[in-house]
């Protein structure tokens, strides 16, 4: 019997977790541990550690490995931990993924190589080499052409989905047509996750499994309820949740992620610090808009 379309590999709601910093700019592992446990208690089935929202470009590999270890320990047995070990260097990505696998993480998020803009054959060989270097570790591809300057084309995704441990994709191209094409052309057990909170609901309708979410730092339980309502055929209820949360989804991208979500968490009393340069703190006018949306949703 074939698995159902939209099969879940890593859960429905996966939080792309921020990285907390202390006032002097160091990673605050204690806050990371507390935040991870909080997220899992409030709707998250899994956590992506050291992805875009986790400010991976400005973390050292040593900081990342320690974050993998700390978060894994904090949520062990309760949620999946997916390590962001991608790179625009295939050798570097392989080394990082192998080390993360030895730490016992549940999966790896592999972003499309950025800046060097490989052709599609280069992308295929890049992800294939990483997958074969850690054959027991499930891998989620991460397609986000707006940040990487290059995107995975459908034919490449189809080829990669044939590899046994490439099990899902975080699709952040913004194209529902692309998501529909992926769903039509890949096996039912290849999961598609929305990379945009505002597109989670539409993506479910074309066979998506869930979301790798920023908003779930604040409304994880509501996102979990929305997806489960959709799966149970309660489509109108799911739509109403989507529409109610839509202003928050947009407010969290008033400027570059993760600037707004870190500001939102600070408004709630979390000592997560400011982003590391070259990212800066949220401007006052945008902070006021974000606060207004959070007040409207009773998040403050």
PDB file of C-alpha atoms in Angstrom:
ATOM      1  CA  UNK A   1       0.000   0.000   0.000  1.00  0.00           C
ATOM      2  CA  UNK A   2       1.466   3.354  -1.059  1.00  0.00           C
ATOM      3  CA  UNK A   3       1.897   6.163   1.499  1.00  0.00           C
ATOM      4  CA  UNK A   4      -0.581   9.009   1.274  1.00  0.00           C
ATOM      5  CA  UNK A   5       0.317  12.192  -0.547  1.00  0.00           C
ATOM      6  CA  UNK A   6       1.732  14.745   1.879  1.00  0.00           C
ATOM      7  CA  UNK A   7       3.395  12.098   4.041  1.00  0.00           C
ATOM      8  CA  UNK A   8       5.213  13.642   6.971  1.00  0.00           C
ATOM      9  CA  UNK A   9       8.902  12.946   7.502  1.00  0.00           C
ATOM     10  CA  UNK A  10       9.837  15.544  10.087  1.00  0.00           C
ATOM     11  CA  UNK A  11       6.405  16.537  11.407  1.00  0.00           C
ATOM     12  CA  UNK A  12       3.946  19.211  10.378  1.00  0.00           C
ATOM     13  CA  UNK A  13       5.331  22.313  12.093  1.00  0.00           C
ATOM     14  CA  UNK A  14       9.098  22.736  12.035  1.00  0.00           C
ATOM     15  CA  UNK A  15      10.434  25.913  13.595  1.00  0.00           C
ATOM     16  CA  UNK A  16      13.369  27.580  11.865  1.00  0.00           C
ATOM     17  CA  UNK A  17      14.862  28.486  15.220  1.00  0.00           C
ATOM     18  CA  UNK A  18      16.626  31.789  15.923  1.00  0.00           C
ATOM     19  CA  UNK A  19      20.063  31.818  17.542  1.00  0.00           C
ATOM     20  CA  UNK A  20      20.084  33.796  20.812  1.00  0.00           C
ATOM     21  CA  UNK A  21      23.018  36.098  21.496  1.00  0.00           C
ATOM     22  CA  UNK A  22      24.127  37.672  24.747  1.00  0.00           C
ATOM     23  CA  UNK A  23      24.695  41.422  25.072  1.00  0.00           C
ATOM     24  CA  UNK A  24      28.345  41.000  24.101  1.00  0.00           C
ATOM     25  CA  UNK A  25      27.384  39.085  20.944  1.00  0.00           C
ATOM     26  CA  UNK A  26      28.242  35.545  22.011  1.00  0.00           C
ATOM     27  CA  UNK A  27      25.851  32.633  21.432  1.00  0.00           C
ATOM     28  CA  UNK A  28      23.710  32.171  24.530  1.00  0.00           C
ATOM     29  CA  UNK A  29      23.418  28.389  24.704  1.00  0.00           C
ATOM     30  CA  UNK A  30      21.354  28.516  27.901  1.00  0.00           C
ATOM     31  CA  UNK A  31      18.633  30.596  26.244  1.00  0.00           C
ATOM     32  CA  UNK A  32      18.820  28.370  23.153  1.00  0.00           C
ATOM     33  CA  UNK A  33      18.124  25.351  25.342  1.00  0.00           C
ATOM     34  CA  UNK A  34      15.142  27.032  27.035  1.00  0.00           C
ATOM     35  CA  UNK A  35      13.729  28.337  23.754  1.00  0.00           C
ATOM     36  CA  UNK A  36      14.009  24.926  22.084  1.00  0.00           C
ATOM     37  CA  UNK A  37      12.091  23.252  24.906  1.00  0.00           C
ATOM     38  CA  UNK A  38       9.474  26.033  24.833  1.00  0.00           C
ATOM     39  CA  UNK A  39       8.941  25.671  21.079  1.00  0.00           C
ATOM     40  CA  UNK A  40       8.424  21.937  21.347  1.00  0.00           C
ATOM     41  CA  UNK A  41       5.926  22.478  24.164  1.00  0.00           C
ATOM     42  CA  UNK A  42       4.040  24.950  21.967  1.00  0.00           C
ATOM     43  CA  UNK A  43       3.360  23.153  18.716  1.00  0.00           C
ATOM     44  CA  UNK A  44       6.708  22.402  17.074  1.00  0.00           C
ATOM     45  CA  UNK A  45       7.309  18.850  15.854  1.00  0.00           C
ATOM     46  CA  UNK A  46      10.834  19.693  14.817  1.00  0.00           C
ATOM     47  CA  UNK A  47      13.475  22.403  14.906  1.00  0.00           C
ATOM     48  CA  UNK A  48      15.833  23.563  12.187  1.00  0.00           C
ATOM     49  CA  UNK A  49      18.982  24.712  13.948  1.00  0.00           C
ATOM     50  CA  UNK A  50      21.426  27.071  12.201  1.00  0.00           C
ATOM     51  CA  UNK A  51      19.360  27.796   9.132  1.00  0.00           C
ATOM     52  CA  UNK A  52      18.697  31.231   7.655  1.00  0.00           C
ATOM     53  CA  UNK A  53      16.631  32.286  10.677  1.00  0.00           C
ATOM     54  CA  UNK A  54      19.427  31.020  12.917  1.00  0.00           C
ATOM     55  CA  UNK A  55      21.885  33.425  11.257  1.00  0.00           C
ATOM     56  CA  UNK A  56      24.108  30.618  10.015  1.00  0.00           C
ATOM     57  CA  UNK A  57      26.217  32.907   7.777  1.00  0.00           C
ATOM     58  CA  UNK A  58      27.681  34.626  10.857  1.00  0.00           C
ATOM     59  CA  UNK A  59      28.105  31.541  13.067  1.00  0.00           C
ATOM     60  CA  UNK A  60      31.339  29.573  13.268  1.00  0.00           C
ATOM     61  CA  UNK A  61      31.152  25.832  12.699  1.00  0.00           C
ATOM     62  CA  UNK A  62      32.166  25.345  16.348  1.00  0.00           C
ATOM     63  CA  UNK A  63      29.190  27.447  17.473  1.00  0.00           C
ATOM     64  CA  UNK A  64      26.905  25.488  15.173  1.00  0.00           C
ATOM     65  CA  UNK A  65      28.033  22.075  16.444  1.00  0.00           C
ATOM     66  CA  UNK A  66      27.502  23.216  20.019  1.00  0.00           C
ATOM     67  CA  UNK A  67      24.010  24.479  19.133  1.00  0.00           C
ATOM     68  CA  UNK A  68      23.191  21.124  17.538  1.00  0.00           C
ATOM     69  CA  UNK A  69      24.335  19.371  20.705  1.00  0.00           C
ATOM     70  CA  UNK A  70      22.519  21.683  23.127  1.00  0.00           C
ATOM     71  CA  UNK A  71      19.216  21.672  21.230  1.00  0.00           C
ATOM     72  CA  UNK A  72      19.367  17.910  20.703  1.00  0.00           C
ATOM     73  CA  UNK A  73      19.804  17.452  24.437  1.00  0.00           C
ATOM     74  CA  UNK A  74      16.976  19.887  25.252  1.00  0.00           C
ATOM     75  CA  UNK A  75      14.335  18.168  23.090  1.00  0.00           C
ATOM     76  CA  UNK A  76      15.618  14.606  22.933  1.00  0.00           C
ATOM     77  CA  UNK A  77      12.795  12.193  22.164  1.00  0.00           C
ATOM     78  CA  UNK A  78      10.211  14.984  21.897  1.00  0.00           C
ATOM     79  CA  UNK A  79      11.001  16.553  18.527  1.00  0.00           C
ATOM     80  CA  UNK A  80      13.173  16.171  15.452  1.00  0.00           C
ATOM     81  CA  UNK A  81      16.367  18.220  15.244  1.00  0.00           C
ATOM     82  CA  UNK A  82      17.371  19.168  11.711  1.00  0.00           C
ATOM     83  CA  UNK A  83      20.866  20.600  11.393  1.00  0.00           C
ATOM     84  CA  UNK A  84      21.544  23.343   8.877  1.00  0.00           C
ATOM     85  CA  UNK A  85      24.820  22.042   7.478  1.00  0.00           C
ATOM     86  CA  UNK A  86      24.610  23.330   3.922  1.00  0.00           C
ATOM     87  CA  UNK A  87      27.359  25.312   2.229  1.00  0.00           C
ATOM     88  CA  UNK A  88      28.384  26.606  -1.170  1.00  0.00           C
ATOM     89  CA  UNK A  89      31.412  24.340  -0.817  1.00  0.00           C
ATOM     90  CA  UNK A  90      30.511  20.678  -1.298  1.00  0.00           C
ATOM     91  CA  UNK A  91      33.498  19.487   0.748  1.00  0.00           C
ATOM     92  CA  UNK A  92      32.573  21.797   3.616  1.00  0.00           C
ATOM     93  CA  UNK A  93      28.933  20.667   3.538  1.00  0.00           C
ATOM     94  CA  UNK A  94      29.973  17.002   3.594  1.00  0.00           C
ATOM     95  CA  UNK A  95      32.314  17.515   6.558  1.00  0.00           C
ATOM     96  CA  UNK A  96      29.692  19.475   8.518  1.00  0.00           C
ATOM     97  CA  UNK A  97      26.910  16.998   7.750  1.00  0.00           C
ATOM     98  CA  UNK A  98      29.043  14.026   8.788  1.00  0.00           C
ATOM     99  CA  UNK A  99      29.934  15.726  12.070  1.00  0.00           C
ATOM    100  CA  UNK A 100      26.292  16.631  12.759  1.00  0.00           C
ATOM    101  CA  UNK A 101      25.257  13.035  12.032  1.00  0.00           C
ATOM    102  CA  UNK A 102      27.723  11.813  14.662  1.00  0.00           C
ATOM    103  CA  UNK A 103      26.063  14.166  17.167  1.00  0.00           C
ATOM    104  CA  UNK A 104      22.799  12.265  16.630  1.00  0.00           C
ATOM    105  CA  UNK A 105      20.653  14.836  14.820  1.00  0.00           C
ATOM    106  CA  UNK A 106      17.547  13.582  13.035  1.00  0.00           C
ATOM    107  CA  UNK A 107      18.142  15.219   9.693  1.00  0.00           C
ATOM    108  CA  UNK A 108      20.021  17.834   7.715  1.00  0.00           C
ATOM    109  CA  UNK A 109      18.808  20.933   5.870  1.00  0.00           C
ATOM    110  CA  UNK A 110      20.840  21.487   2.712  1.00  0.00           C
ATOM    111  CA  UNK A 111      20.504  24.893   1.082  1.00  0.00           C
ATOM    112  CA  UNK A 112      21.182  25.468  -2.598  1.00  0.00           C
ATOM    113  CA  UNK A 113      24.788  26.693  -2.906  1.00  0.00           C
ATOM    114  CA  UNK A 114      24.818  30.479  -2.888  1.00  0.00           C
ATOM    115  CA  UNK A 115      26.929  33.040  -4.757  1.00  0.00           C
ATOM    116  CA  UNK A 116      28.760  30.596  -7.036  1.00  0.00           C
ATOM    117  CA  UNK A 117      25.521  29.777  -8.963  1.00  0.00           C
ATOM    118  CA  UNK A 118      26.170  26.175 -10.052  1.00  0.00           C
ATOM    119  CA  UNK A 119      24.356  24.850 -13.114  1.00  0.00           C
ATOM    120  CA  UNK A 120      21.684  22.215 -12.519  1.00  0.00           C
ATOM    121  CA  UNK A 121      24.111  19.319 -13.028  1.00  0.00           C
ATOM    122  CA  UNK A 122      26.405  20.886 -10.445  1.00  0.00           C
ATOM    123  CA  UNK A 123      23.506  21.163  -8.004  1.00  0.00           C
ATOM    124  CA  UNK A 124      22.598  17.526  -8.568  1.00  0.00           C
ATOM    125  CA  UNK A 125      26.157  16.336  -8.003  1.00  0.00           C
ATOM    126  CA  UNK A 126      26.506  18.578  -4.923  1.00  0.00           C
ATOM    127  CA  UNK A 127      23.446  17.184  -3.138  1.00  0.00           C
ATOM    128  CA  UNK A 128      24.156  13.633  -4.312  1.00  0.00           C
ATOM    129  CA  UNK A 129      27.664  13.751  -2.848  1.00  0.00           C
ATOM    130  CA  UNK A 130      26.346  15.010   0.503  1.00  0.00           C
ATOM    131  CA  UNK A 131      23.583  12.391   0.616  1.00  0.00           C
ATOM    132  CA  UNK A 132      26.006   9.579  -0.167  1.00  0.00           C
ATOM    133  CA  UNK A 133      28.429  10.791   2.500  1.00  0.00           C
ATOM    134  CA  UNK A 134      25.787  10.244   5.233  1.00  0.00           C
ATOM    135  CA  UNK A 135      23.479   7.533   3.834  1.00  0.00           C
ATOM    136  CA  UNK A 136      21.602   7.000   7.121  1.00  0.00           C
ATOM    137  CA  UNK A 137      20.764  10.691   7.647  1.00  0.00           C
ATOM    138  CA  UNK A 138      17.507  12.043   6.131  1.00  0.00           C
ATOM    139  CA  UNK A 139      18.066  15.204   4.096  1.00  0.00           C
ATOM    140  CA  UNK A 140      15.740  18.112   3.374  1.00  0.00           C
ATOM    141  CA  UNK A 141      16.612  20.190   0.328  1.00  0.00           C
ATOM    142  CA  UNK A 142      16.196  23.954   0.688  1.00  0.00           C
ATOM    143  CA  UNK A 143      15.173  25.851  -2.433  1.00  0.00           C
ATOM    144  CA  UNK A 144      15.262  29.619  -1.872  1.00  0.00           C
ATOM    145  CA  UNK A 145      16.404  31.336  -5.071  1.00  0.00           C
ATOM    146  CA  UNK A 146      15.732  34.816  -3.674  1.00  0.00           C
ATOM    147  CA  UNK A 147      18.651  34.334  -1.286  1.00  0.00           C
ATOM    148  CA  UNK A 148      20.918  31.960  -3.174  1.00  0.00           C
ATOM    149  CA  UNK A 149      20.798  33.483  -6.670  1.00  0.00           C
ATOM    150  CA  UNK A 150      20.100  30.066  -8.137  1.00  0.00           C
ATOM    151  CA  UNK A 151      17.124  27.734  -7.838  1.00  0.00           C
ATOM    152  CA  UNK A 152      16.505  24.020  -8.129  1.00  0.00           C
ATOM    153  CA  UNK A 153      14.628  23.247 -11.321  1.00  0.00           C
ATOM    154  CA  UNK A 154      11.935  20.579 -11.368  1.00  0.00           C
ATOM    155  CA  UNK A 155      14.023  18.060 -13.307  1.00  0.00           C
ATOM    156  CA  UNK A 156      16.817  18.313 -10.740  1.00  0.00           C
ATOM    157  CA  UNK A 157      14.415  17.863  -7.825  1.00  0.00           C
ATOM    158  CA  UNK A 158      12.949  14.773  -9.506  1.00  0.00           C
ATOM    159  CA  UNK A 159      16.420  13.245  -9.868  1.00  0.00           C
ATOM    160  CA  UNK A 160      17.357  14.064  -6.282  1.00  0.00           C
ATOM    161  CA  UNK A 161      14.095  12.632  -4.912  1.00  0.00           C
ATOM    162  CA  UNK A 162      15.189   9.258  -6.270  1.00  0.00           C
ATOM    163  CA  UNK A 163      18.087   9.150  -3.791  1.00  0.00           C
ATOM    164  CA  UNK A 164      16.986   7.133  -0.745  1.00  0.00           C
ATOM    165  CA  UNK A 165      17.876   9.610   2.008  1.00  0.00           C
ATOM    166  CA  UNK A 166      16.777  12.814   0.261  1.00  0.00           C
ATOM    167  CA  UNK A 167      13.282  12.744   1.711  1.00  0.00           C
ATOM    168  CA  UNK A 168      11.849  16.256   1.517  1.00  0.00           C
ATOM    169  CA  UNK A 169      12.195  19.809   0.277  1.00  0.00           C
ATOM    170  CA  UNK A 170      11.699  23.182   1.912  1.00  0.00           C
ATOM    171  CA  UNK A 171      10.172  24.996  -1.037  1.00  0.00           C
ATOM    172  CA  UNK A 172      10.656  28.755  -0.695  1.00  0.00           C
ATOM    173  CA  UNK A 173      10.498  29.797  -4.333  1.00  0.00           C
ATOM    174  CA  UNK A 174       7.088  31.371  -3.700  1.00  0.00           C
ATOM    175  CA  UNK A 175       5.606  29.422  -6.598  1.00  0.00           C
ATOM    176  CA  UNK A 176       2.595  27.193  -6.008  1.00  0.00           C
ATOM    177  CA  UNK A 177       2.942  26.022  -9.599  1.00  0.00           C
ATOM    178  CA  UNK A 178       6.415  24.729  -8.765  1.00  0.00           C
ATOM    179  CA  UNK A 179       5.065  22.997  -5.648  1.00  0.00           C
ATOM    180  CA  UNK A 180       2.289  21.401  -7.716  1.00  0.00           C
ATOM    181  CA  UNK A 181       4.802  20.192 -10.310  1.00  0.00           C
ATOM    182  CA  UNK A 182       7.006  18.712  -7.576  1.00  0.00           C
ATOM    183  CA  UNK A 183       4.022  16.921  -6.049  1.00  0.00           C
ATOM    184  CA  UNK A 184       2.987  15.480  -9.423  1.00  0.00           C
ATOM    185  CA  UNK A 185       6.461  14.295 -10.327  1.00  0.00           C
ATOM    186  CA  UNK A 186       7.939  12.912  -7.088  1.00  0.00           C
ATOM    187  CA  UNK A 187       7.068   9.830  -5.018  1.00  0.00           C
ATOM    188  CA  UNK A 188       4.317  10.207  -2.394  1.00  0.00           C
ATOM    189  CA  UNK A 189       6.844   9.729   0.420  1.00  0.00           C
ATOM    190  CA  UNK A 190       8.840  12.776  -0.710  1.00  0.00           C
ATOM    191  CA  UNK A 191       7.520  15.567   1.524  1.00  0.00           C
ATOM    192  CA  UNK A 192       7.082  19.189   0.491  1.00  0.00           C
ATOM    193  CA  UNK A 193       7.316  21.833   3.212  1.00  0.00           C
ATOM    194  CA  UNK A 194       6.394  25.470   2.756  1.00  0.00           C
ATOM    195  CA  UNK A 195       9.295  27.828   3.290  1.00  0.00           C
ATOM    196  CA  UNK A 196       6.887  30.756   3.715  1.00  0.00           C
ATOM    197  CA  UNK A 197       4.346  30.959   6.541  1.00  0.00           C
ATOM    198  CA  UNK A 198       1.904  32.849   4.322  1.00  0.00           C
ATOM    199  CA  UNK A 199       1.892  29.999   1.780  1.00  0.00           C
ATOM    200  CA  UNK A 200       1.472  27.082   4.201  1.00  0.00           C
ATOM    201  CA  UNK A 201      -2.282  26.855   3.782  1.00  0.00           C
ATOM    202  CA  UNK A 202      -2.220  27.067  -0.041  1.00  0.00           C
ATOM    203  CA  UNK A 203       0.622  24.559  -0.166  1.00  0.00           C
ATOM    204  CA  UNK A 204      -1.360  22.050   1.881  1.00  0.00           C
ATOM    205  CA  UNK A 205      -4.013  22.204  -0.806  1.00  0.00           C
ATOM    206  CA  UNK A 206      -1.561  20.994  -3.466  1.00  0.00           C
ATOM    207  CA  UNK A 207      -0.110  18.163  -1.362  1.00  0.00           C
ATOM    208  CA  UNK A 208       2.250  19.832   1.091  1.00  0.00           C
ATOM    209  CA  UNK A 209       3.143  18.198   4.401  1.00  0.00           C
ATOM    210  CA  UNK A 210       3.638  21.280   6.568  1.00  0.00           C
ATOM    211  CA  UNK A 211       5.866  24.287   7.093  1.00  0.00           C
ATOM    212  CA  UNK A 212       9.359  25.253   8.114  1.00  0.00           C
ATOM    213  CA  UNK A 213       8.146  28.270  10.020  1.00  0.00           C
ATOM    214  CA  UNK A 214       9.329  31.546  11.491  1.00  0.00           C
ATOM    215  CA  UNK A 215       5.926  32.495  12.951  1.00  0.00           C
ATOM    216  CA  UNK A 216       5.843  29.270  14.993  1.00  0.00           C
ATOM    217  CA  UNK A 217       8.119  30.972  17.516  1.00  0.00           C
ATOM    218  CA  UNK A 218       4.945  32.867  18.461  1.00  0.00           C
ATOM    219  CA  UNK A 219       1.963  30.805  17.193  1.00  0.00           C
ATOM    220  CA  UNK A 220       3.236  27.251  16.861  1.00  0.00           C
ATOM    221  CA  UNK A 221       0.184  25.666  18.469  1.00  0.00           C
ATOM    222  CA  UNK A 222      -2.159  27.603  16.186  1.00  0.00           C
ATOM    223  CA  UNK A 223      -0.216  26.523  13.102  1.00  0.00           C
ATOM    224  CA  UNK A 224      -0.343  22.930  14.316  1.00  0.00           C
ATOM    225  CA  UNK A 225      -4.117  23.212  14.760  1.00  0.00           C
ATOM    226  CA  UNK A 226      -4.509  24.776  11.315  1.00  0.00           C
ATOM    227  CA  UNK A 227      -2.675  21.950   9.562  1.00  0.00           C
ATOM    228  CA  UNK A 228      -4.450  19.241  11.534  1.00  0.00           C
ATOM    229  CA  UNK A 229      -7.817  20.884  10.799  1.00  0.00           C
ATOM    230  CA  UNK A 230      -7.020  20.850   7.090  1.00  0.00           C
ATOM    231  CA  UNK A 231      -5.984  17.195   7.252  1.00  0.00           C
ATOM    232  CA  UNK A 232      -9.243  16.361   9.040  1.00  0.00           C
ATOM    233  CA  UNK A 233     -11.288  17.985   6.271  1.00  0.00           C
ATOM    234  CA  UNK A 234     -12.142  21.062   8.350  1.00  0.00           C
ATOM    235  CA  UNK A 235     -11.003  23.331   5.558  1.00  0.00           C
ATOM    236  CA  UNK A 236     -13.009  26.411   6.536  1.00  0.00           C
ATOM    237  CA  UNK A 237     -11.592  26.327  10.054  1.00  0.00           C
ATOM    238  CA  UNK A 238      -8.084  26.043   8.639  1.00  0.00           C
ATOM    239  CA  UNK A 239      -8.689  28.966   6.287  1.00  0.00           C
ATOM    240  CA  UNK A 240      -9.958  31.118   9.142  1.00  0.00           C
ATOM    241  CA  UNK A 241      -6.795  30.433  11.150  1.00  0.00           C
ATOM    242  CA  UNK A 242      -4.664  31.275   8.111  1.00  0.00           C
ATOM    243  CA  UNK A 243      -6.495  34.562   7.557  1.00  0.00           C
ATOM    244  CA  UNK A 244      -6.329  35.515  11.228  1.00  0.00           C
ATOM    245  CA  UNK A 245      -2.565  34.921  11.353  1.00  0.00           C
ATOM    246  CA  UNK A 246      -1.828  36.383   7.911  1.00  0.00           C
ATOM    247  CA  UNK A 247      -0.964  39.894   9.217  1.00  0.00           C
ATOM    248  CA  UNK A 248       1.631  38.324  11.524  1.00  0.00           C
ATOM    249  CA  UNK A 249       3.132  36.300   8.667  1.00  0.00           C
ATOM    250  CA  UNK A 250       3.650  39.537   6.729  1.00  0.00           C
ATOM    251  CA  UNK A 251       4.816  41.583   9.729  1.00  0.00           C
ATOM    252  CA  UNK A 252       7.617  39.105  10.417  1.00  0.00           C
ATOM    253  CA  UNK A 253       9.037  39.977   6.999  1.00  0.00           C
ATOM    254  CA  UNK A 254       8.756  43.772   7.170  1.00  0.00           C
ATOM    255  CA  UNK A 255      12.540  43.679   6.874  1.00  0.00           C
ATOM    256  CA  UNK A 256      15.141  40.953   6.516  1.00  0.00           C
ATOM    257  CA  UNK A 257      14.472  37.769   8.501  1.00  0.00           C
ATOM    258  CA  UNK A 258      15.357  37.157  11.376  1.00  0.00           C
ATOM    259  CA  UNK A 259      15.387  40.827  12.413  1.00  0.00           C
ATOM    260  CA  UNK A 260      11.607  41.033  13.094  1.00  0.00           C
ATOM    261  CA  UNK A 261      11.238  37.667  14.845  1.00  0.00           C
ATOM    262  CA  UNK A 262      14.085  38.452  17.233  1.00  0.00           C
ATOM    263  CA  UNK A 263      12.413  41.794  17.979  1.00  0.00           C
ATOM    264  CA  UNK A 264       9.078  40.018  18.539  1.00  0.00           C
ATOM    265  CA  UNK A 265      10.647  37.558  20.971  1.00  0.00           C
ATOM    266  CA  UNK A 266      12.299  40.399  22.868  1.00  0.00           C
ATOM    267  CA  UNK A 267       8.880  42.093  23.121  1.00  0.00           C
ATOM    268  CA  UNK A 268       7.654  38.888  24.776  1.00  0.00           C
ATOM    269  CA  UNK A 269      10.516  39.001  27.276  1.00  0.00           C
ATOM    270  CA  UNK A 270      12.960  36.556  25.673  1.00  0.00           C
ATOM    271  CA  UNK A 271      16.576  37.648  26.046  1.00  0.00           C
ATOM    272  CA  UNK A 272      17.639  36.654  22.544  1.00  0.00           C
ATOM    273  CA  UNK A 273      19.740  39.720  21.744  1.00  0.00           C
ATOM    274  CA  UNK A 274      20.129  41.599  18.487  1.00  0.00           C
ATOM    275  CA  UNK A 275      21.220  39.992  15.236  1.00  0.00           C
ATOM    276  CA  UNK A 276      24.908  39.858  14.400  1.00  0.00           C
ATOM    277  CA  UNK A 277      26.310  42.253  11.843  1.00  0.00           C
ATOM    278  CA  UNK A 278      25.797  42.711   8.947  1.00  0.00           C
ATOM    279  CA  UNK A 279      22.184  42.395  10.160  1.00  0.00           C
ATOM    280  CA  UNK A 280      21.019  45.206  12.440  1.00  0.00           C
ATOM    281  CA  UNK A 281      18.190  45.783  14.889  1.00  0.00           C
ATOM    282  CA  UNK A 282      14.686  46.580  13.672  1.00  0.00           C
ATOM    283  CA  UNK A 283      13.920  50.272  12.955  1.00  0.00           C
ATOM    284  CA  UNK A 284      11.554  52.004  15.373  1.00  0.00           C
ATOM    285  CA  UNK A 285       8.737  52.463  12.847  1.00  0.00           C
ATOM    286  CA  UNK A 286       8.742  48.795  11.854  1.00  0.00           C
ATOM    287  CA  UNK A 287       8.938  47.734  15.489  1.00  0.00           C
ATOM    288  CA  UNK A 288       5.754  49.728  16.171  1.00  0.00           C
ATOM    289  CA  UNK A 289       3.961  47.994  13.279  1.00  0.00           C
ATOM    290  CA  UNK A 290       5.090  44.586  14.498  1.00  0.00           C
ATOM    291  CA  UNK A 291       3.999  45.358  18.059  1.00  0.00           C
ATOM    292  CA  UNK A 292       0.563  46.478  16.847  1.00  0.00           C
ATOM    293  CA  UNK A 293       0.013  43.175  15.016  1.00  0.00           C
ATOM    294  CA  UNK A 294       1.137  41.198  18.058  1.00  0.00           C
ATOM    295  CA  UNK A 295      -1.248  43.155  20.304  1.00  0.00           C
ATOM    296  CA  UNK A 296      -4.121  42.475  17.895  1.00  0.00           C
ATOM    297  CA  UNK A 297      -3.386  38.737  18.121  1.00  0.00           C
ATOM    298  CA  UNK A 298      -3.046  38.827  21.944  1.00  0.00           C
ATOM    299  CA  UNK A 299       0.620  37.861  21.723  1.00  0.00           C
ATOM    300  CA  UNK A 300       1.596  40.645  24.115  1.00  0.00           C
TER     301      UNK A 300
END
